[in-house]
């Protein structure tokens, strides 16, 4: 709960920045033209709303944070901190995903996807090597057959594997 | 010994040149399926067009080559142009262009390719258009329409595509010629544009004969003028714009083939020849007639000239219309 | 030829064995395609077009429209089982469908989706059969101001999709609206928020965002939760795969709601298919006696959008067959197919080619039944997907997301966008920001802006056009009612307890 409020404040501030950016950009465009609202009208509208609401969110969360701090001081309770859980695992999967996509540009879908599968089965799910290798080999092959051949969907080809 | 070695080298050099020489002038033959890039999704104008053309090529038995249509929709022509840029120098990639390719380059700062980089391959068709109103509209001729527009500036409404589309360009041209003024309402899809007209929400639109043909036949729409160089078949009673008293430059919707930058000349020649033969083949011609497309084949050099001159013309028109031209 | 006679003639045509065969083929292919995100009926029809050129036209058009329709059935399967929308219109089915699956009711969820699709499909086709000419005119009277009203109605649904925090829902919606404005403006050819990237000139793709925010983010959440090997509790026994009578009864109104709303919105050219699923979901929640259940596995929250997206495809045939106007890529391809066979779709189509028209309509009934009986027995089979160990399932889902994202326009940029939105979705879930409003804002933002600007150009700057026209006024009133409906809800003590 403690962390949630702080995160809300951060989210609020981030959205505030986004809102400001949108407003600033839209002011550079035509707001009201001859034929009615111009390009900048709508971005200005929702950009301003984002600014207002983000501010409210940030302030509300800051207030809630203060309340909480006061509560814990009064009650003299150790604060129930949120266990990090396996957030790190989730984020590393995302990172692996992003990297494999970037790699696909060079080594193509088969290898890029294969690497991702092997990462996930080995590192995240701690499977034995045989499983890791087999899945890294066979699953992309399956994709190739189903998508590439049967359905004729284009799969990304890489610079080093591309024809 | 040295002599012999020298002679041997000379002979070998000559032999290499001998084989290389014809290789340079050797005719190109596709060694894998050829990709044709289209800037719309499946079902869009250029997509339907090129698929039909390819089907006609098959029917006419003009080629054994395999063609694959690749859809790269987005940002007008930007995505398609991007793809062509990535395929610089490739002999097995073509793209179908439309007039929007020219206008996008003029207006978009981040356009991936300038027109001068693109390799022209073959001009194929020019698509005429017509100005149509609802069948129960009070305007019987183009002159009526323009007169009404002059009488109440800004009151008449035309439905059309984006501000760079052919309908919009015709509007600029006509408005500057007649000094009349009417508003332009952009709808992203053809279906919406026609619905707006049929529903009485706008007064007129500019539409291709193939789209409007059936509605005219059913008596729902009335054509006022044709926007073309030559009269379209099937509409003998509809005057050309210049015949109706508006001698403005024609604004065609051009479709044809381009290639990526630095495309090998042998490949260009191959495709240009293929489509030249197509333009005289029966199934292809039949398709063009059925869609009322003008069969205007252009060889690569002519296409280059046509594109360049169109770009110049369009630049002038767009500037005059107050649009921001960046090139 | 009037409705009933025509239908009888049509059935005679449609029941011929070869046409039935084509129907089955189309349905099957469509279902498979619907399952895969990024692969849509339009692309498939385009690929098959040259092959169908040599076919008998009746069989051909029956097969092609079978593909179009089957895709709606298939899209719900992955939405429910994997939180991965196969199609734009299946996004809303993820909301309650996946929750049902998480609670071990994957089988009932799939079955309810099939039932809702069947009922809505039938109703839609009946409306198409008998009311085509009338509705065609009604649809034409809809233009930008009415569209605006509809978008406002859609946005007022944010209030209902709000869940806990209205503030966060509003922020989600607004961000969604910002995301959809990225790209080239239709009216002025200016580009907005493209940061000089030519890839962004066309804007972001809805499916890419949806698959990222829903499927990819869910995988990340699943890993964080430390889900066990088997993804979700597998029901035991055949009975567990069927919905209970209570569940079906709860969906009574949803079936009707989905059909009417879906069909009508489908008839409007320019209304994307996801709009009808959002609107019918919202209406269902607005009239429900237990709105707090929505988002937590309410069967009617699944039935409404599922019905809507089926009725929507029936509705899309209305302008196509009565006027020759396409409602989207798939119908445009169907029209192109008809033209290839030498037909002339337009206002005179029904007159000129009654056998084809009525044969097609009759085949729709048959197709509806085929899809239902094809999909219902497959429910236990599909549910077995959940038996796949997540060590394999998760990477596979990521792989399918990549293929789907790439299939949108053949650029790795879209796949990168997918990853980006996966992270966004994950962050949103962690921060308890509702994701449905983000999708809603994205879907409605562009049409709303367009409708306003078009309307104001039509009225030469007079804003009263937006409220003065009769249909507009009615819809806007409805929107206002929806907006204030939570106030009435608070009076109900049962609801306020669970809030």
mmCIF file of C-alpha atoms in Angstrom, chain C residues 95-340:
data_model
loop_
_atom_site.group_PDB
_atom_site.id
_atom_site.type_symbol
_atom_site.label_atom_id
_atom_site.label_comp_id
_atom_site.label_asym_id
_atom_site.label_seq_id
_atom_site.Cartn_x
_atom_site.Cartn_y
_atom_site.Cartn_z
ATOM 1 C CA UNK C 95 -12.359 -8.350 -20.307
ATOM 2 C CA UNK C 96 -14.845 -10.814 -18.870
ATOM 3 C CA UNK C 97 -14.008 -13.857 -20.977
ATOM 4 C CA UNK C 98 -10.477 -14.239 -19.684
ATOM 5 C CA UNK C 99 -11.637 -13.657 -16.126
ATOM 6 C CA UNK C 100 -14.100 -16.502 -16.533
ATOM 7 C CA UNK C 101 -11.323 -18.741 -17.792
ATOM 8 C CA UNK C 102 -9.156 -17.763 -14.834
ATOM 9 C CA UNK C 103 -11.915 -18.930 -12.558
ATOM 10 C CA UNK C 104 -11.894 -22.316 -14.204
ATOM 11 C CA UNK C 105 -14.898 -21.614 -16.391
ATOM 12 C CA UNK C 106 -13.122 -21.572 -19.735
ATOM 13 C CA UNK C 107 -15.489 -24.124 -21.212
ATOM 14 C CA UNK C 108 -18.662 -22.255 -20.268
ATOM 15 C CA UNK C 109 -17.085 -19.048 -21.498
ATOM 16 C CA UNK C 110 -16.313 -20.478 -24.913
ATOM 17 C CA UNK C 111 -19.771 -22.004 -25.063
ATOM 18 C CA UNK C 112 -21.479 -18.750 -24.162
ATOM 19 C CA UNK C 113 -19.446 -16.968 -26.788
ATOM 20 C CA UNK C 114 -20.595 -19.501 -29.364
ATOM 21 C CA UNK C 115 -24.219 -19.261 -28.253
ATOM 22 C CA UNK C 116 -24.202 -15.477 -28.250
ATOM 23 C CA UNK C 117 -22.625 -15.440 -31.693
ATOM 24 C CA UNK C 118 -25.217 -17.862 -32.980
ATOM 25 C CA UNK C 119 -28.187 -15.966 -31.634
ATOM 26 C CA UNK C 120 -26.898 -12.592 -32.686
ATOM 27 C CA UNK C 121 -25.934 -13.940 -36.063
ATOM 28 C CA UNK C 122 -29.400 -15.346 -36.604
ATOM 29 C CA UNK C 123 -31.150 -12.172 -35.533
ATOM 30 C CA UNK C 124 -28.826 -10.112 -37.668
ATOM 31 C CA UNK C 125 -29.494 -12.193 -40.733
ATOM 32 C CA UNK C 126 -33.242 -12.055 -40.149
ATOM 33 C CA UNK C 127 -33.086 -8.288 -39.994
ATOM 34 C CA UNK C 128 -30.989 -8.304 -43.144
ATOM 35 C CA UNK C 129 -33.483 -10.509 -44.931
ATOM 36 C CA UNK C 130 -36.593 -8.564 -44.222
ATOM 37 C CA UNK C 131 -35.628 -5.038 -43.398
ATOM 38 C CA UNK C 132 -32.793 -4.311 -45.814
ATOM 39 C CA UNK C 133 -34.362 -1.533 -47.871
ATOM 40 C CA UNK C 134 -35.757 0.298 -44.879
ATOM 41 C CA UNK C 135 -32.584 0.107 -42.890
ATOM 42 C CA UNK C 136 -30.476 1.133 -45.828
ATOM 43 C CA UNK C 137 -32.238 4.474 -45.834
ATOM 44 C CA UNK C 138 -31.957 4.821 -42.092
ATOM 45 C CA UNK C 139 -28.256 4.142 -42.295
ATOM 46 C CA UNK C 140 -27.889 6.845 -44.920
ATOM 47 C CA UNK C 141 -29.483 9.410 -42.680
ATOM 48 C CA UNK C 142 -26.628 8.886 -40.277
ATOM 49 C CA UNK C 143 -23.812 11.270 -40.861
ATOM 50 C CA UNK C 144 -21.127 13.090 -38.956
ATOM 51 C CA UNK C 145 -23.301 14.744 -36.312
ATOM 52 C CA UNK C 146 -24.992 11.447 -35.524
ATOM 53 C CA UNK C 147 -21.609 9.785 -35.463
ATOM 54 C CA UNK C 148 -20.471 12.385 -32.999
ATOM 55 C CA UNK C 149 -23.399 11.591 -30.762
ATOM 56 C CA UNK C 150 -22.569 7.923 -30.957
ATOM 57 C CA UNK C 151 -18.970 8.552 -30.002
ATOM 58 C CA UNK C 152 -20.100 10.593 -27.038
ATOM 59 C CA UNK C 153 -22.315 7.688 -26.078
ATOM 60 C CA UNK C 154 -19.350 5.401 -26.365
ATOM 61 C CA UNK C 155 -17.214 7.648 -24.223
ATOM 62 C CA UNK C 156 -19.873 7.973 -21.572
ATOM 63 C CA UNK C 157 -19.385 4.252 -21.218
ATOM 64 C CA UNK C 158 -16.038 5.068 -19.658
ATOM 65 C CA UNK C 159 -18.023 5.968 -16.628
ATOM 66 C CA UNK C 160 -19.249 2.423 -16.572
ATOM 67 C CA UNK C 161 -15.950 0.793 -17.355
ATOM 68 C CA UNK C 162 -14.461 2.892 -14.586
ATOM 69 C CA UNK C 163 -14.366 0.259 -11.883
ATOM 70 C CA UNK C 164 -12.829 1.726 -8.800
ATOM 71 C CA UNK C 165 -11.309 4.954 -9.795
ATOM 72 C CA UNK C 166 -12.974 7.305 -12.177
ATOM 73 C CA UNK C 167 -9.878 9.449 -12.156
ATOM 74 C CA UNK C 168 -7.622 6.736 -13.450
ATOM 75 C CA UNK C 169 -10.197 5.590 -15.986
ATOM 76 C CA UNK C 170 -10.461 9.112 -17.324
ATOM 77 C CA UNK C 171 -6.690 9.402 -17.564
ATOM 78 C CA UNK C 172 -6.523 6.064 -19.374
ATOM 79 C CA UNK C 173 -9.121 7.199 -21.846
ATOM 80 C CA UNK C 174 -7.372 10.478 -22.491
ATOM 81 C CA UNK C 175 -4.055 8.753 -23.074
ATOM 82 C CA UNK C 176 -5.822 6.423 -25.489
ATOM 83 C CA UNK C 177 -7.163 9.413 -27.351
ATOM 84 C CA UNK C 178 -3.718 10.924 -27.529
ATOM 85 C CA UNK C 179 -2.262 7.682 -28.893
ATOM 86 C CA UNK C 180 -4.789 7.559 -31.658
ATOM 87 C CA UNK C 181 -3.999 11.095 -32.768
ATOM 88 C CA UNK C 182 -0.459 10.079 -33.587
ATOM 89 C CA UNK C 183 -0.074 10.168 -37.309
ATOM 90 C CA UNK C 184 -1.197 12.152 -40.284
ATOM 91 C CA UNK C 185 -4.244 14.305 -39.937
ATOM 92 C CA UNK C 186 -6.818 13.598 -42.598
ATOM 93 C CA UNK C 187 -8.033 17.143 -42.934
ATOM 94 C CA UNK C 188 -4.812 19.064 -43.170
ATOM 95 C CA UNK C 189 -2.129 16.519 -44.014
ATOM 96 C CA UNK C 190 -0.167 17.731 -40.995
ATOM 97 C CA UNK C 191 1.489 15.047 -38.949
ATOM 98 C CA UNK C 192 1.047 14.917 -35.216
ATOM 99 C CA UNK C 193 3.368 13.450 -32.602
ATOM 100 C CA UNK C 194 5.350 11.461 -35.115
ATOM 101 C CA UNK C 195 8.736 12.598 -33.803
ATOM 102 C CA UNK C 196 9.991 12.606 -37.357
ATOM 103 C CA UNK C 197 9.566 8.849 -37.686
ATOM 104 C CA UNK C 198 8.083 7.938 -41.023
ATOM 105 C CA UNK C 199 6.850 4.704 -39.479
ATOM 106 C CA UNK C 200 4.456 6.686 -37.335
ATOM 107 C CA UNK C 201 2.940 8.625 -40.182
ATOM 108 C CA UNK C 202 0.225 6.042 -40.448
ATOM 109 C CA UNK C 203 -0.435 6.053 -36.746
ATOM 110 C CA UNK C 204 -0.402 3.159 -34.326
ATOM 111 C CA UNK C 205 -2.283 -0.015 -35.050
ATOM 112 C CA UNK C 206 -5.064 -1.024 -32.706
ATOM 113 C CA UNK C 207 -4.337 -4.735 -32.756
ATOM 114 C CA UNK C 208 -0.689 -4.162 -31.938
ATOM 115 C CA UNK C 209 -1.636 -2.057 -28.928
ATOM 116 C CA UNK C 210 -4.341 -4.469 -27.835
ATOM 117 C CA UNK C 211 -2.180 -7.566 -28.068
ATOM 118 C CA UNK C 212 0.601 -5.766 -26.220
ATOM 119 C CA UNK C 213 -1.531 -4.375 -23.431
ATOM 120 C CA UNK C 214 -3.553 -7.526 -22.975
ATOM 121 C CA UNK C 215 -1.573 -10.586 -24.004
ATOM 122 C CA UNK C 216 2.032 -9.562 -23.438
ATOM 123 C CA UNK C 217 1.291 -7.751 -20.212
ATOM 124 C CA UNK C 218 -0.682 -10.739 -18.960
ATOM 125 C CA UNK C 219 2.309 -12.979 -19.549
ATOM 126 C CA UNK C 220 4.475 -10.645 -17.557
ATOM 127 C CA UNK C 221 1.902 -10.587 -14.780
ATOM 128 C CA UNK C 222 1.663 -14.350 -14.897
ATOM 129 C CA UNK C 223 5.382 -14.684 -14.440
ATOM 130 C CA UNK C 224 5.296 -12.230 -11.592
ATOM 131 C CA UNK C 225 2.531 -14.144 -9.891
ATOM 132 C CA UNK C 226 4.553 -17.277 -10.251
ATOM 133 C CA UNK C 227 1.677 -19.126 -11.882
ATOM 134 C CA UNK C 228 1.853 -22.837 -11.543
ATOM 135 C CA UNK C 229 2.730 -25.097 -14.366
ATOM 136 C CA UNK C 230 -0.778 -25.417 -15.647
ATOM 137 C CA UNK C 231 -2.130 -22.063 -16.554
ATOM 138 C CA UNK C 232 -5.595 -22.210 -15.195
ATOM 139 C CA UNK C 233 -7.718 -24.725 -13.340
ATOM 140 C CA UNK C 234 -8.936 -27.343 -15.771
ATOM 141 C CA UNK C 235 -12.536 -28.322 -15.313
ATOM 142 C CA UNK C 236 -13.272 -31.998 -14.838
ATOM 143 C CA UNK C 237 -15.941 -33.786 -16.742
ATOM 144 C CA UNK C 238 -18.040 -32.735 -19.668
ATOM 145 C CA UNK C 239 -20.602 -30.913 -17.581
ATOM 146 C CA UNK C 240 -17.916 -28.474 -16.546
ATOM 147 C CA UNK C 241 -17.555 -27.370 -20.132
ATOM 148 C CA UNK C 242 -21.130 -26.253 -20.442
ATOM 149 C CA UNK C 243 -22.607 -23.096 -18.984
ATOM 150 C CA UNK C 244 -25.167 -23.444 -16.242
ATOM 151 C CA UNK C 245 -28.752 -22.451 -16.825
ATOM 152 C CA UNK C 246 -28.295 -19.518 -14.493
ATOM 153 C CA UNK C 247 -25.466 -18.229 -16.577
ATOM 154 C CA UNK C 248 -27.444 -18.540 -19.756
ATOM 155 C CA UNK C 249 -30.432 -16.859 -18.181
ATOM 156 C CA UNK C 250 -28.207 -13.996 -17.060
ATOM 157 C CA UNK C 251 -27.299 -13.427 -20.680
ATOM 158 C CA UNK C 252 -30.836 -13.124 -21.975
ATOM 159 C CA UNK C 253 -30.702 -9.411 -22.499
ATOM 160 C CA UNK C 254 -27.119 -9.513 -23.665
ATOM 161 C CA UNK C 255 -28.051 -11.719 -26.600
ATOM 162 C CA UNK C 256 -30.620 -9.212 -27.749
ATOM 163 C CA UNK C 257 -28.482 -6.198 -26.971
ATOM 164 C CA UNK C 258 -25.537 -7.534 -28.914
ATOM 165 C CA UNK C 259 -27.663 -8.328 -31.936
ATOM 166 C CA UNK C 260 -29.425 -5.013 -32.272
ATOM 167 C CA UNK C 261 -26.552 -2.750 -31.374
ATOM 168 C CA UNK C 262 -24.041 -4.768 -33.354
ATOM 169 C CA UNK C 263 -26.168 -4.950 -36.462
ATOM 170 C CA UNK C 264 -27.028 -1.317 -36.492
ATOM 171 C CA UNK C 265 -23.512 -0.048 -35.943
ATOM 172 C CA UNK C 266 -22.333 -2.547 -38.531
ATOM 173 C CA UNK C 267 -24.492 -0.912 -41.175
ATOM 174 C CA UNK C 268 -22.658 2.387 -40.833
ATOM 175 C CA UNK C 269 -19.732 2.618 -43.202
ATOM 176 C CA UNK C 270 -16.794 3.920 -41.309
ATOM 177 C CA UNK C 271 -17.721 2.411 -37.957
ATOM 178 C CA UNK C 272 -15.020 -0.061 -37.073
ATOM 179 C CA UNK C 273 -16.088 -3.403 -35.691
ATOM 180 C CA UNK C 274 -14.735 -2.803 -32.216
ATOM 181 C CA UNK C 275 -17.103 0.102 -31.655
ATOM 182 C CA UNK C 276 -20.143 -2.156 -31.593
ATOM 183 C CA UNK C 277 -18.583 -4.515 -29.059
ATOM 184 C CA UNK C 278 -17.659 -1.643 -26.736
ATOM 185 C CA UNK C 279 -21.066 -0.011 -26.995
ATOM 186 C CA UNK C 280 -23.033 -3.179 -26.365
ATOM 187 C CA UNK C 281 -20.772 -4.052 -23.425
ATOM 188 C CA UNK C 282 -21.404 -0.650 -21.957
ATOM 189 C CA UNK C 283 -25.145 -0.835 -22.458
ATOM 190 C CA UNK C 284 -25.207 -4.279 -20.900
ATOM 191 C CA UNK C 285 -23.373 -3.003 -17.865
ATOM 192 C CA UNK C 286 -25.642 0.019 -17.651
ATOM 193 C CA UNK C 287 -28.815 -2.044 -17.449
ATOM 194 C CA UNK C 288 -27.379 -4.859 -15.419
ATOM 195 C CA UNK C 289 -28.530 -5.557 -11.898
ATOM 196 C CA UNK C 290 -25.050 -6.556 -10.907
ATOM 197 C CA UNK C 291 -22.662 -4.197 -12.662
ATOM 198 C CA UNK C 292 -19.935 -4.833 -10.126
ATOM 199 C CA UNK C 293 -19.530 -8.298 -11.592
ATOM 200 C CA UNK C 294 -18.405 -6.893 -14.910
ATOM 201 C CA UNK C 295 -14.703 -7.241 -15.368
ATOM 202 C CA UNK C 296 -14.664 -10.154 -12.958
ATOM 203 C CA UNK C 297 -16.169 -12.845 -15.104
ATOM 204 C CA UNK C 298 -19.762 -11.867 -15.721
ATOM 205 C CA UNK C 299 -21.062 -14.116 -18.506
ATOM 206 C CA UNK C 300 -23.259 -11.389 -19.887
ATOM 207 C CA UNK C 301 -20.172 -9.200 -20.123
ATOM 208 C CA UNK C 302 -18.881 -11.741 -22.583
ATOM 209 C CA UNK C 303 -22.135 -12.473 -24.356
ATOM 210 C CA UNK C 304 -22.893 -8.879 -25.279
ATOM 211 C CA UNK C 305 -19.700 -8.039 -27.188
ATOM 212 C CA UNK C 306 -19.553 -11.497 -28.717
ATOM 213 C CA UNK C 307 -23.046 -11.122 -30.079
ATOM 214 C CA UNK C 308 -22.298 -7.604 -31.186
ATOM 215 C CA UNK C 309 -19.305 -8.467 -33.287
ATOM 216 C CA UNK C 310 -21.257 -11.146 -35.111
ATOM 217 C CA UNK C 311 -24.264 -8.993 -35.758
ATOM 218 C CA UNK C 312 -21.829 -6.314 -36.862
ATOM 219 C CA UNK C 313 -20.605 -8.446 -39.731
ATOM 220 C CA UNK C 314 -24.168 -9.129 -40.810
ATOM 221 C CA UNK C 315 -24.851 -5.429 -40.677
ATOM 222 C CA UNK C 316 -21.824 -4.715 -42.812
ATOM 223 C CA UNK C 317 -23.459 -6.643 -45.611
ATOM 224 C CA UNK C 318 -26.334 -4.219 -45.713
ATOM 225 C CA UNK C 319 -24.661 -1.281 -47.479
ATOM 226 C CA UNK C 320 -22.619 -3.721 -49.491
ATOM 227 C CA UNK C 321 -25.584 -5.560 -50.955
ATOM 228 C CA UNK C 322 -28.101 -2.757 -51.188
ATOM 229 C CA UNK C 323 -25.848 0.009 -52.414
ATOM 230 C CA UNK C 324 -22.517 -1.511 -53.315
ATOM 231 C CA UNK C 325 -20.761 0.475 -50.597
ATOM 232 C CA UNK C 326 -18.024 -1.296 -48.641
ATOM 233 C CA UNK C 327 -17.769 -0.993 -44.881
ATOM 234 C CA UNK C 328 -14.154 -1.948 -44.553
ATOM 235 C CA UNK C 329 -11.322 -3.927 -46.078
ATOM 236 C CA UNK C 330 -13.092 -7.274 -46.006
ATOM 237 C CA UNK C 331 -16.314 -6.071 -47.609
ATOM 238 C CA UNK C 332 -14.276 -4.149 -50.158
ATOM 239 C CA UNK C 333 -12.572 -7.381 -51.118
ATOM 240 C CA UNK C 334 -15.919 -9.159 -51.318
ATOM 241 C CA UNK C 335 -17.159 -6.458 -53.651
ATOM 242 C CA UNK C 336 -14.036 -6.834 -55.740
ATOM 243 C CA UNK C 337 -14.695 -10.561 -55.909
ATOM 244 C CA UNK C 338 -18.240 -9.972 -57.112
ATOM 245 C CA UNK C 339 -16.963 -7.629 -59.791
ATOM 246 C CA UNK C 340 -14.407 -10.182 -60.900
#
